[in-house]
């Protein structure tokens, strides 16, 4: 009923949705927003150039001030951090005790400009992330228990500080899903990895990319064969997507010379 200034149920629901959408946009959380859309919030934000293979997902570049939620493979997180790091950005990694630094380096992360806090007490995590936002260009946060309220506050702070905030497992309006879809060099179930194929997709479904990762770096993937049995591949303690790495002796020498499949 509209008479007497009283809104009916449909109008109330529509008004509530409108207010919720405006609030989510104001704090950087609104699931389903496309990375291809030029957001007024970032109009005056500088950006890092994205290589051609990622142009379908980031046609306007990887903008400072973005908060991006990442689902799936950690390779996606490191790839985006590497894009900025390779162009001079300082990176902070928080809450990732099982980071594979060899792979991070291959994907473009400059370890001389990277600081890592592998573990942080849950009660101190929001404060630690906030401090990192104040001092770094890119902040990568591992999977962990973080209240939605804290995510919103941190996303807004990252926007105001022009910092790229990458949250693994975060439910944000800008999202990228990463999936390992192919492994080459281990056709018989053992041996050395020669190439990995990573597929990235916008959470909204409006953009995608496939990249091939080798010991020399990464590039656009031309073709790939769907790898079977990848469901059992895990990413845990010193292992990255099913392969072990030799621990680098120093940050200046992290070339991966031996990648071996774990198990059969």
PDB file of C-alpha atoms in Angstrom:
ATOM      1  CA  UNK A   1       0.000   0.000   0.000  1.00  0.00           C
ATOM      2  CA  UNK A   2       1.350   3.411  -1.070  1.00  0.00           C
ATOM      3  CA  UNK A   3      -1.395   5.686   0.267  1.00  0.00           C
ATOM      4  CA  UNK A   4      -0.660   7.720   3.369  1.00  0.00           C
ATOM      5  CA  UNK A   5       3.080   7.694   2.676  1.00  0.00           C
ATOM      6  CA  UNK A   6       3.435   4.033   3.615  1.00  0.00           C
ATOM      7  CA  UNK A   7       5.526   1.976   1.181  1.00  0.00           C
ATOM      8  CA  UNK A   8       4.384  -1.500   0.227  1.00  0.00           C
ATOM      9  CA  UNK A   9       6.669  -4.535   0.612  1.00  0.00           C
ATOM     10  CA  UNK A  10       8.137  -4.320  -2.898  1.00  0.00           C
ATOM     11  CA  UNK A  11       9.040  -0.660  -2.483  1.00  0.00           C
ATOM     12  CA  UNK A  12      10.629  -1.286   0.888  1.00  0.00           C
ATOM     13  CA  UNK A  13      12.708  -4.130  -0.545  1.00  0.00           C
ATOM     14  CA  UNK A  14      13.802  -2.004  -3.501  1.00  0.00           C
ATOM     15  CA  UNK A  15      14.776   0.885  -1.232  1.00  0.00           C
ATOM     16  CA  UNK A  16      16.714  -1.435   1.092  1.00  0.00           C
ATOM     17  CA  UNK A  17      18.618  -2.948  -1.833  1.00  0.00           C
ATOM     18  CA  UNK A  18      19.493   0.512  -3.136  1.00  0.00           C
ATOM     19  CA  UNK A  19      20.833   1.628   0.257  1.00  0.00           C
ATOM     20  CA  UNK A  20      22.809  -1.616   0.638  1.00  0.00           C
ATOM     21  CA  UNK A  21      24.361  -1.254  -2.816  1.00  0.00           C
ATOM     22  CA  UNK A  22      25.418   2.334  -2.102  1.00  0.00           C
ATOM     23  CA  UNK A  23      26.934   1.299   1.224  1.00  0.00           C
ATOM     24  CA  UNK A  24      28.845  -1.604  -0.344  1.00  0.00           C
ATOM     25  CA  UNK A  25      30.160   0.605  -3.125  1.00  0.00           C
ATOM     26  CA  UNK A  26      31.296   3.142  -0.543  1.00  0.00           C
ATOM     27  CA  UNK A  27      33.437   0.587   1.278  1.00  0.00           C
ATOM     28  CA  UNK A  28      34.641  -1.460  -1.689  1.00  0.00           C
ATOM     29  CA  UNK A  29      32.526  -4.576  -1.160  1.00  0.00           C
ATOM     30  CA  UNK A  30      29.827  -5.436  -3.669  1.00  0.00           C
ATOM     31  CA  UNK A  31      29.944  -8.913  -5.152  1.00  0.00           C
ATOM     32  CA  UNK A  32      29.616  -9.113  -8.911  1.00  0.00           C
ATOM     33  CA  UNK A  33      31.112  -5.809  -9.995  1.00  0.00           C
ATOM     34  CA  UNK A  34      33.215  -6.139 -13.128  1.00  0.00           C
ATOM     35  CA  UNK A  35      36.893  -5.252 -13.231  1.00  0.00           C
ATOM     36  CA  UNK A  36      36.321  -4.092 -16.794  1.00  0.00           C
ATOM     37  CA  UNK A  37      34.076  -1.239 -15.654  1.00  0.00           C
ATOM     38  CA  UNK A  38      35.746   2.103 -15.064  1.00  0.00           C
ATOM     39  CA  UNK A  39      34.784   2.965 -11.493  1.00  0.00           C
ATOM     40  CA  UNK A  40      34.545   6.679 -10.585  1.00  0.00           C
ATOM     41  CA  UNK A  41      36.303   5.855  -7.306  1.00  0.00           C
ATOM     42  CA  UNK A  42      39.487   5.078  -9.232  1.00  0.00           C
ATOM     43  CA  UNK A  43      39.250   7.915 -11.743  1.00  0.00           C
ATOM     44  CA  UNK A  44      42.131   9.795 -10.145  1.00  0.00           C
ATOM     45  CA  UNK A  45      44.117   6.690  -9.150  1.00  0.00           C
ATOM     46  CA  UNK A  46      47.302   5.769 -10.941  1.00  0.00           C
ATOM     47  CA  UNK A  47      47.679   2.263 -12.276  1.00  0.00           C
ATOM     48  CA  UNK A  48      50.280  -0.348 -13.081  1.00  0.00           C
ATOM     49  CA  UNK A  49      50.357  -1.463 -16.689  1.00  0.00           C
ATOM     50  CA  UNK A  50      49.072  -4.991 -17.173  1.00  0.00           C
ATOM     51  CA  UNK A  51      50.733  -7.289 -19.721  1.00  0.00           C
ATOM     52  CA  UNK A  52      48.675  -8.089 -22.800  1.00  0.00           C
ATOM     53  CA  UNK A  53      47.576 -11.558 -21.557  1.00  0.00           C
ATOM     54  CA  UNK A  54      45.711  -9.889 -18.685  1.00  0.00           C
ATOM     55  CA  UNK A  55      44.218  -7.032 -20.689  1.00  0.00           C
ATOM     56  CA  UNK A  56      40.831  -8.716 -21.000  1.00  0.00           C
ATOM     57  CA  UNK A  57      40.477  -8.722 -17.227  1.00  0.00           C
ATOM     58  CA  UNK A  58      42.205  -5.388 -16.559  1.00  0.00           C
ATOM     59  CA  UNK A  59      41.737  -3.276 -19.718  1.00  0.00           C
ATOM     60  CA  UNK A  60      42.493  -0.071 -17.782  1.00  0.00           C
ATOM     61  CA  UNK A  61      45.427  -1.529 -15.878  1.00  0.00           C
ATOM     62  CA  UNK A  62      45.788  -2.683 -12.309  1.00  0.00           C
ATOM     63  CA  UNK A  63      44.685   0.388 -10.399  1.00  0.00           C
ATOM     64  CA  UNK A  64      45.994   1.576  -7.082  1.00  0.00           C
ATOM     65  CA  UNK A  65      43.203   1.666  -4.530  1.00  0.00           C
ATOM     66  CA  UNK A  66      41.536  -1.519  -5.738  1.00  0.00           C
ATOM     67  CA  UNK A  67      40.574  -4.264  -3.313  1.00  0.00           C
ATOM     68  CA  UNK A  68      40.456  -7.596  -5.113  1.00  0.00           C
ATOM     69  CA  UNK A  69      39.211 -10.830  -3.604  1.00  0.00           C
ATOM     70  CA  UNK A  70      41.069 -13.884  -4.887  1.00  0.00           C
ATOM     71  CA  UNK A  71      39.670 -17.399  -4.906  1.00  0.00           C
ATOM     72  CA  UNK A  72      41.362 -20.664  -5.810  1.00  0.00           C
ATOM     73  CA  UNK A  73      45.050 -21.009  -6.604  1.00  0.00           C
ATOM     74  CA  UNK A  74      47.574 -18.772  -4.833  1.00  0.00           C
ATOM     75  CA  UNK A  75      49.329 -18.447  -8.180  1.00  0.00           C
ATOM     76  CA  UNK A  76      46.690 -15.854  -9.087  1.00  0.00           C
ATOM     77  CA  UNK A  77      47.531 -13.759  -6.016  1.00  0.00           C
ATOM     78  CA  UNK A  78      51.251 -13.876  -6.741  1.00  0.00           C
ATOM     79  CA  UNK A  79      50.720 -13.087 -10.424  1.00  0.00           C
ATOM     80  CA  UNK A  80      48.859  -9.847  -9.636  1.00  0.00           C
ATOM     81  CA  UNK A  81      51.327  -8.876  -6.922  1.00  0.00           C
ATOM     82  CA  UNK A  82      54.136  -9.573  -9.404  1.00  0.00           C
ATOM     83  CA  UNK A  83      52.645  -7.243 -12.016  1.00  0.00           C
ATOM     84  CA  UNK A  84      52.904  -4.318  -9.594  1.00  0.00           C
ATOM     85  CA  UNK A  85      56.178  -5.415  -7.995  1.00  0.00           C
ATOM     86  CA  UNK A  86      57.937  -5.710 -11.344  1.00  0.00           C
ATOM     87  CA  UNK A  87      57.083  -2.034 -11.916  1.00  0.00           C
ATOM     88  CA  UNK A  88      58.649  -0.868  -8.664  1.00  0.00           C
ATOM     89  CA  UNK A  89      55.932  -1.445  -6.071  1.00  0.00           C
ATOM     90  CA  UNK A  90      56.746  -2.419  -2.510  1.00  0.00           C
ATOM     91  CA  UNK A  91      54.797  -5.480  -1.373  1.00  0.00           C
ATOM     92  CA  UNK A  92      53.730  -6.676   2.073  1.00  0.00           C
ATOM     93  CA  UNK A  93      52.568 -10.272   2.563  1.00  0.00           C
ATOM     94  CA  UNK A  94      50.658 -11.073   5.741  1.00  0.00           C
ATOM     95  CA  UNK A  95      49.429 -14.380   7.100  1.00  0.00           C
ATOM     96  CA  UNK A  96      51.034 -16.671   4.505  1.00  0.00           C
ATOM     97  CA  UNK A  97      53.396 -19.028   6.375  1.00  0.00           C
ATOM     98  CA  UNK A  98      53.632 -21.460   3.446  1.00  0.00           C
ATOM     99  CA  UNK A  99      54.656 -18.956   0.796  1.00  0.00           C
ATOM    100  CA  UNK A 100      56.748 -20.312  -2.086  1.00  0.00           C
ATOM    101  CA  UNK A 101      59.232 -17.509  -2.720  1.00  0.00           C
ATOM    102  CA  UNK A 102      60.745 -19.193  -5.769  1.00  0.00           C
ATOM    103  CA  UNK A 103      57.378 -19.098  -7.541  1.00  0.00           C
ATOM    104  CA  UNK A 104      56.739 -15.567  -6.301  1.00  0.00           C
ATOM    105  CA  UNK A 105      59.992 -14.475  -7.933  1.00  0.00           C
ATOM    106  CA  UNK A 106      59.163 -16.264 -11.186  1.00  0.00           C
ATOM    107  CA  UNK A 107      55.833 -14.408 -11.289  1.00  0.00           C
ATOM    108  CA  UNK A 108      57.538 -11.031 -10.966  1.00  0.00           C
ATOM    109  CA  UNK A 109      57.652 -10.342  -7.228  1.00  0.00           C
ATOM    110  CA  UNK A 110      60.888  -8.505  -6.427  1.00  0.00           C
ATOM    111  CA  UNK A 111      62.000 -10.039  -3.125  1.00  0.00           C
ATOM    112  CA  UNK A 112      64.272  -7.066  -2.391  1.00  0.00           C
ATOM    113  CA  UNK A 113      61.136  -4.913  -2.117  1.00  0.00           C
ATOM    114  CA  UNK A 114      58.974  -7.440  -0.290  1.00  0.00           C
ATOM    115  CA  UNK A 115      58.275  -7.782   3.422  1.00  0.00           C
ATOM    116  CA  UNK A 116      56.607 -10.853   4.902  1.00  0.00           C
ATOM    117  CA  UNK A 117      54.803 -11.364   8.202  1.00  0.00           C
ATOM    118  CA  UNK A 118      54.057 -15.092   7.967  1.00  0.00           C
ATOM    119  CA  UNK A 119      51.944 -15.324  11.096  1.00  0.00           C
ATOM    120  CA  UNK A 120      49.874 -12.802  12.988  1.00  0.00           C
ATOM    121  CA  UNK A 121      47.546 -13.330  15.965  1.00  0.00           C
ATOM    122  CA  UNK A 122      43.913 -13.180  14.894  1.00  0.00           C
ATOM    123  CA  UNK A 123      43.173 -10.328  17.271  1.00  0.00           C
ATOM    124  CA  UNK A 124      45.981  -8.247  15.755  1.00  0.00           C
ATOM    125  CA  UNK A 125      45.402  -9.033  12.077  1.00  0.00           C
ATOM    126  CA  UNK A 126      43.218  -6.005  11.218  1.00  0.00           C
ATOM    127  CA  UNK A 127      45.739  -3.655  12.838  1.00  0.00           C
ATOM    128  CA  UNK A 128      48.631  -5.358  11.051  1.00  0.00           C
ATOM    129  CA  UNK A 129      46.905  -5.052   7.674  1.00  0.00           C
ATOM    130  CA  UNK A 130      46.059  -1.409   8.363  1.00  0.00           C
ATOM    131  CA  UNK A 131      49.692  -0.651   9.210  1.00  0.00           C
ATOM    132  CA  UNK A 132      50.840  -2.405   6.026  1.00  0.00           C
ATOM    133  CA  UNK A 133      48.400  -0.331   3.961  1.00  0.00           C
ATOM    134  CA  UNK A 134      49.981   2.818   5.389  1.00  0.00           C
ATOM    135  CA  UNK A 135      53.496   1.750   4.377  1.00  0.00           C
ATOM    136  CA  UNK A 136      53.337  -0.330   1.182  1.00  0.00           C
ATOM    137  CA  UNK A 137      52.041  -0.127  -2.373  1.00  0.00           C
ATOM    138  CA  UNK A 138      50.588  -3.643  -2.451  1.00  0.00           C
ATOM    139  CA  UNK A 139      49.272  -5.664   0.485  1.00  0.00           C
ATOM    140  CA  UNK A 140      48.626  -9.392   0.023  1.00  0.00           C
ATOM    141  CA  UNK A 141      46.650 -11.067   2.796  1.00  0.00           C
ATOM    142  CA  UNK A 142      46.463 -14.861   3.099  1.00  0.00           C
ATOM    143  CA  UNK A 143      43.394 -16.846   3.937  1.00  0.00           C
ATOM    144  CA  UNK A 144      42.269 -16.407   7.491  1.00  0.00           C
ATOM    145  CA  UNK A 145      39.416 -15.464   9.752  1.00  0.00           C
ATOM    146  CA  UNK A 146      38.584 -11.802   9.206  1.00  0.00           C
ATOM    147  CA  UNK A 147      35.251 -10.170   9.973  1.00  0.00           C
ATOM    148  CA  UNK A 148      33.336  -8.655   7.061  1.00  0.00           C
ATOM    149  CA  UNK A 149      33.252  -5.381   8.969  1.00  0.00           C
ATOM    150  CA  UNK A 150      37.058  -5.370   9.120  1.00  0.00           C
ATOM    151  CA  UNK A 151      37.307  -6.130   5.392  1.00  0.00           C
ATOM    152  CA  UNK A 152      35.130  -3.125   4.626  1.00  0.00           C
ATOM    153  CA  UNK A 153      37.169  -0.788   6.792  1.00  0.00           C
ATOM    154  CA  UNK A 154      40.438  -2.039   5.289  1.00  0.00           C
ATOM    155  CA  UNK A 155      39.112  -1.768   1.732  1.00  0.00           C
ATOM    156  CA  UNK A 156      38.149   1.846   2.350  1.00  0.00           C
ATOM    157  CA  UNK A 157      41.551   2.587   3.876  1.00  0.00           C
ATOM    158  CA  UNK A 158      43.303   0.999   0.882  1.00  0.00           C
ATOM    159  CA  UNK A 159      41.277   3.191  -1.463  1.00  0.00           C
ATOM    160  CA  UNK A 160      42.125   6.359   0.458  1.00  0.00           C
ATOM    161  CA  UNK A 161      45.829   5.427   0.574  1.00  0.00           C
ATOM    162  CA  UNK A 162      45.895   4.356  -3.104  1.00  0.00           C
ATOM    163  CA  UNK A 163      47.065   0.860  -2.181  1.00  0.00           C
ATOM    164  CA  UNK A 164      46.312  -2.359  -4.057  1.00  0.00           C
ATOM    165  CA  UNK A 165      44.792  -4.742  -1.498  1.00  0.00           C
ATOM    166  CA  UNK A 166      44.695  -8.430  -2.443  1.00  0.00           C
ATOM    167  CA  UNK A 167      42.704 -10.654  -0.095  1.00  0.00           C
ATOM    168  CA  UNK A 168      42.760 -14.423  -0.489  1.00  0.00           C
ATOM    169  CA  UNK A 169      39.268 -15.777   0.121  1.00  0.00           C
ATOM    170  CA  UNK A 170      37.793 -12.291   0.518  1.00  0.00           C
ATOM    171  CA  UNK A 171      34.231 -11.803  -0.682  1.00  0.00           C
ATOM    172  CA  UNK A 172      34.547  -8.487  -2.517  1.00  0.00           C
ATOM    173  CA  UNK A 173      32.818  -6.749  -5.376  1.00  0.00           C
ATOM    174  CA  UNK A 174      35.974  -7.127  -7.463  1.00  0.00           C
ATOM    175  CA  UNK A 175      37.072 -10.732  -7.669  1.00  0.00           C
ATOM    176  CA  UNK A 176      39.399 -13.035  -9.586  1.00  0.00           C
ATOM    177  CA  UNK A 177      39.275 -16.825  -9.546  1.00  0.00           C
ATOM    178  CA  UNK A 178      42.483 -18.745 -10.292  1.00  0.00           C
ATOM    179  CA  UNK A 179      42.643 -22.402 -11.294  1.00  0.00           C
ATOM    180  CA  UNK A 180      45.570 -24.623 -12.259  1.00  0.00           C
ATOM    181  CA  UNK A 181      44.355 -26.347 -15.424  1.00  0.00           C
ATOM    182  CA  UNK A 182      47.432 -28.043 -16.853  1.00  0.00           C
ATOM    183  CA  UNK A 183      50.855 -29.393 -15.893  1.00  0.00           C
ATOM    184  CA  UNK A 184      53.454 -30.300 -18.503  1.00  0.00           C
ATOM    185  CA  UNK A 185      56.550 -32.418 -18.049  1.00  0.00           C
ATOM    186  CA  UNK A 186      55.038 -35.100 -15.843  1.00  0.00           C
ATOM    187  CA  UNK A 187      53.032 -37.125 -18.310  1.00  0.00           C
ATOM    188  CA  UNK A 188      54.169 -40.382 -16.662  1.00  0.00           C
ATOM    189  CA  UNK A 189      53.322 -39.193 -13.164  1.00  0.00           C
ATOM    190  CA  UNK A 190      56.828 -38.188 -12.090  1.00  0.00           C
ATOM    191  CA  UNK A 191      59.693 -35.995 -13.210  1.00  0.00           C
ATOM    192  CA  UNK A 192      60.291 -32.279 -13.602  1.00  0.00           C
ATOM    193  CA  UNK A 193      57.631 -29.663 -14.218  1.00  0.00           C
ATOM    194  CA  UNK A 194      58.303 -27.804 -17.458  1.00  0.00           C
ATOM    195  CA  UNK A 195      55.180 -25.616 -17.517  1.00  0.00           C
ATOM    196  CA  UNK A 196      52.035 -24.817 -15.544  1.00  0.00           C
ATOM    197  CA  UNK A 197      48.905 -23.316 -17.047  1.00  0.00           C
ATOM    198  CA  UNK A 198      46.888 -20.978 -14.865  1.00  0.00           C
ATOM    199  CA  UNK A 199      43.405 -19.855 -15.805  1.00  0.00           C
ATOM    200  CA  UNK A 200      42.077 -16.601 -14.355  1.00  0.00           C
ATOM    201  CA  UNK A 201      38.477 -15.477 -14.477  1.00  0.00           C
ATOM    202  CA  UNK A 202      36.637 -12.481 -13.187  1.00  0.00           C
ATOM    203  CA  UNK A 203      34.123 -13.466 -10.549  1.00  0.00           C
ATOM    204  CA  UNK A 204      31.502 -11.619 -12.583  1.00  0.00           C
ATOM    205  CA  UNK A 205      32.351 -13.822 -15.582  1.00  0.00           C
ATOM    206  CA  UNK A 206      33.057 -10.931 -17.953  1.00  0.00           C
ATOM    207  CA  UNK A 207      36.779 -11.552 -18.504  1.00  0.00           C
ATOM    208  CA  UNK A 208      39.279 -14.391 -18.481  1.00  0.00           C
ATOM    209  CA  UNK A 209      42.890 -15.232 -19.297  1.00  0.00           C
ATOM    210  CA  UNK A 210      45.209 -18.241 -19.462  1.00  0.00           C
ATOM    211  CA  UNK A 211      48.930 -17.939 -18.760  1.00  0.00           C
ATOM    212  CA  UNK A 212      51.768 -20.442 -19.003  1.00  0.00           C
ATOM    213  CA  UNK A 213      54.312 -20.412 -16.166  1.00  0.00           C
ATOM    214  CA  UNK A 214      57.838 -21.778 -16.621  1.00  0.00           C
ATOM    215  CA  UNK A 215      61.111 -21.410 -14.730  1.00  0.00           C
ATOM    216  CA  UNK A 216      61.845 -18.368 -16.915  1.00  0.00           C
ATOM    217  CA  UNK A 217      58.652 -16.454 -16.157  1.00  0.00           C
ATOM    218  CA  UNK A 218      55.144 -16.400 -17.585  1.00  0.00           C
ATOM    219  CA  UNK A 219      53.369 -15.561 -20.825  1.00  0.00           C
ATOM    220  CA  UNK A 220      50.052 -16.095 -22.577  1.00  0.00           C
ATOM    221  CA  UNK A 221      49.150 -19.761 -22.859  1.00  0.00           C
ATOM    222  CA  UNK A 222      48.587 -20.763 -26.473  1.00  0.00           C
ATOM    223  CA  UNK A 223      46.911 -24.118 -25.854  1.00  0.00           C
ATOM    224  CA  UNK A 224      46.486 -26.464 -22.968  1.00  0.00           C
ATOM    225  CA  UNK A 225      45.196 -29.957 -22.367  1.00  0.00           C
ATOM    226  CA  UNK A 226      42.834 -30.331 -19.441  1.00  0.00           C
ATOM    227  CA  UNK A 227      44.848 -32.065 -16.754  1.00  0.00           C
ATOM    228  CA  UNK A 228      43.134 -34.974 -15.072  1.00  0.00           C
ATOM    229  CA  UNK A 229      43.515 -35.797 -11.433  1.00  0.00           C
ATOM    230  CA  UNK A 230      44.401 -32.260 -10.365  1.00  0.00           C
ATOM    231  CA  UNK A 231      41.810 -32.494  -7.608  1.00  0.00           C
ATOM    232  CA  UNK A 232      44.437 -34.176  -5.446  1.00  0.00           C
ATOM    233  CA  UNK A 233      47.043 -31.488  -6.050  1.00  0.00           C
ATOM    234  CA  UNK A 234      47.509 -29.314  -2.974  1.00  0.00           C
ATOM    235  CA  UNK A 235      49.359 -26.175  -2.005  1.00  0.00           C
ATOM    236  CA  UNK A 236      50.795 -26.614   1.464  1.00  0.00           C
ATOM    237  CA  UNK A 237      53.906 -25.942   3.508  1.00  0.00           C
ATOM    238  CA  UNK A 238      56.689 -25.266   1.019  1.00  0.00           C
ATOM    239  CA  UNK A 239      54.870 -26.914  -1.872  1.00  0.00           C
ATOM    240  CA  UNK A 240      53.266 -24.955  -4.653  1.00  0.00           C
ATOM    241  CA  UNK A 241      50.486 -26.607  -6.636  1.00  0.00           C
ATOM    242  CA  UNK A 242      51.862 -30.104  -6.276  1.00  0.00           C
ATOM    243  CA  UNK A 243      55.572 -29.535  -6.743  1.00  0.00           C
ATOM    244  CA  UNK A 244      58.465 -28.939  -4.401  1.00  0.00           C
ATOM    245  CA  UNK A 245      61.003 -26.212  -4.811  1.00  0.00           C
ATOM    246  CA  UNK A 246      64.609 -25.947  -3.805  1.00  0.00           C
ATOM    247  CA  UNK A 247      64.857 -23.350  -1.056  1.00  0.00           C
ATOM    248  CA  UNK A 248      66.789 -20.364  -2.442  1.00  0.00           C
ATOM    249  CA  UNK A 249      69.977 -19.514  -0.548  1.00  0.00           C
ATOM    250  CA  UNK A 250      69.441 -15.800  -0.992  1.00  0.00           C
ATOM    251  CA  UNK A 251      66.853 -13.390  -2.317  1.00  0.00           C
ATOM    252  CA  UNK A 252      69.149 -12.485  -5.188  1.00  0.00           C
ATOM    253  CA  UNK A 253      69.237 -16.038  -6.532  1.00  0.00           C
ATOM    254  CA  UNK A 254      65.822 -17.661  -6.631  1.00  0.00           C
ATOM    255  CA  UNK A 255      65.820 -19.279 -10.065  1.00  0.00           C
ATOM    256  CA  UNK A 256      64.040 -22.606  -9.851  1.00  0.00           C
ATOM    257  CA  UNK A 257      66.266 -25.284 -11.350  1.00  0.00           C
ATOM    258  CA  UNK A 258      64.369 -28.307 -10.098  1.00  0.00           C
ATOM    259  CA  UNK A 259      60.616 -28.746  -9.793  1.00  0.00           C
ATOM    260  CA  UNK A 260      59.573 -32.282  -8.968  1.00  0.00           C
ATOM    261  CA  UNK A 261      56.138 -33.802  -8.687  1.00  0.00           C
ATOM    262  CA  UNK A 262      55.201 -34.940  -5.224  1.00  0.00           C
ATOM    263  CA  UNK A 263      54.098 -38.544  -5.235  1.00  0.00           C
ATOM    264  CA  UNK A 264      52.709 -40.373  -8.254  1.00  0.00           C
TER     265      UNK A 264
END
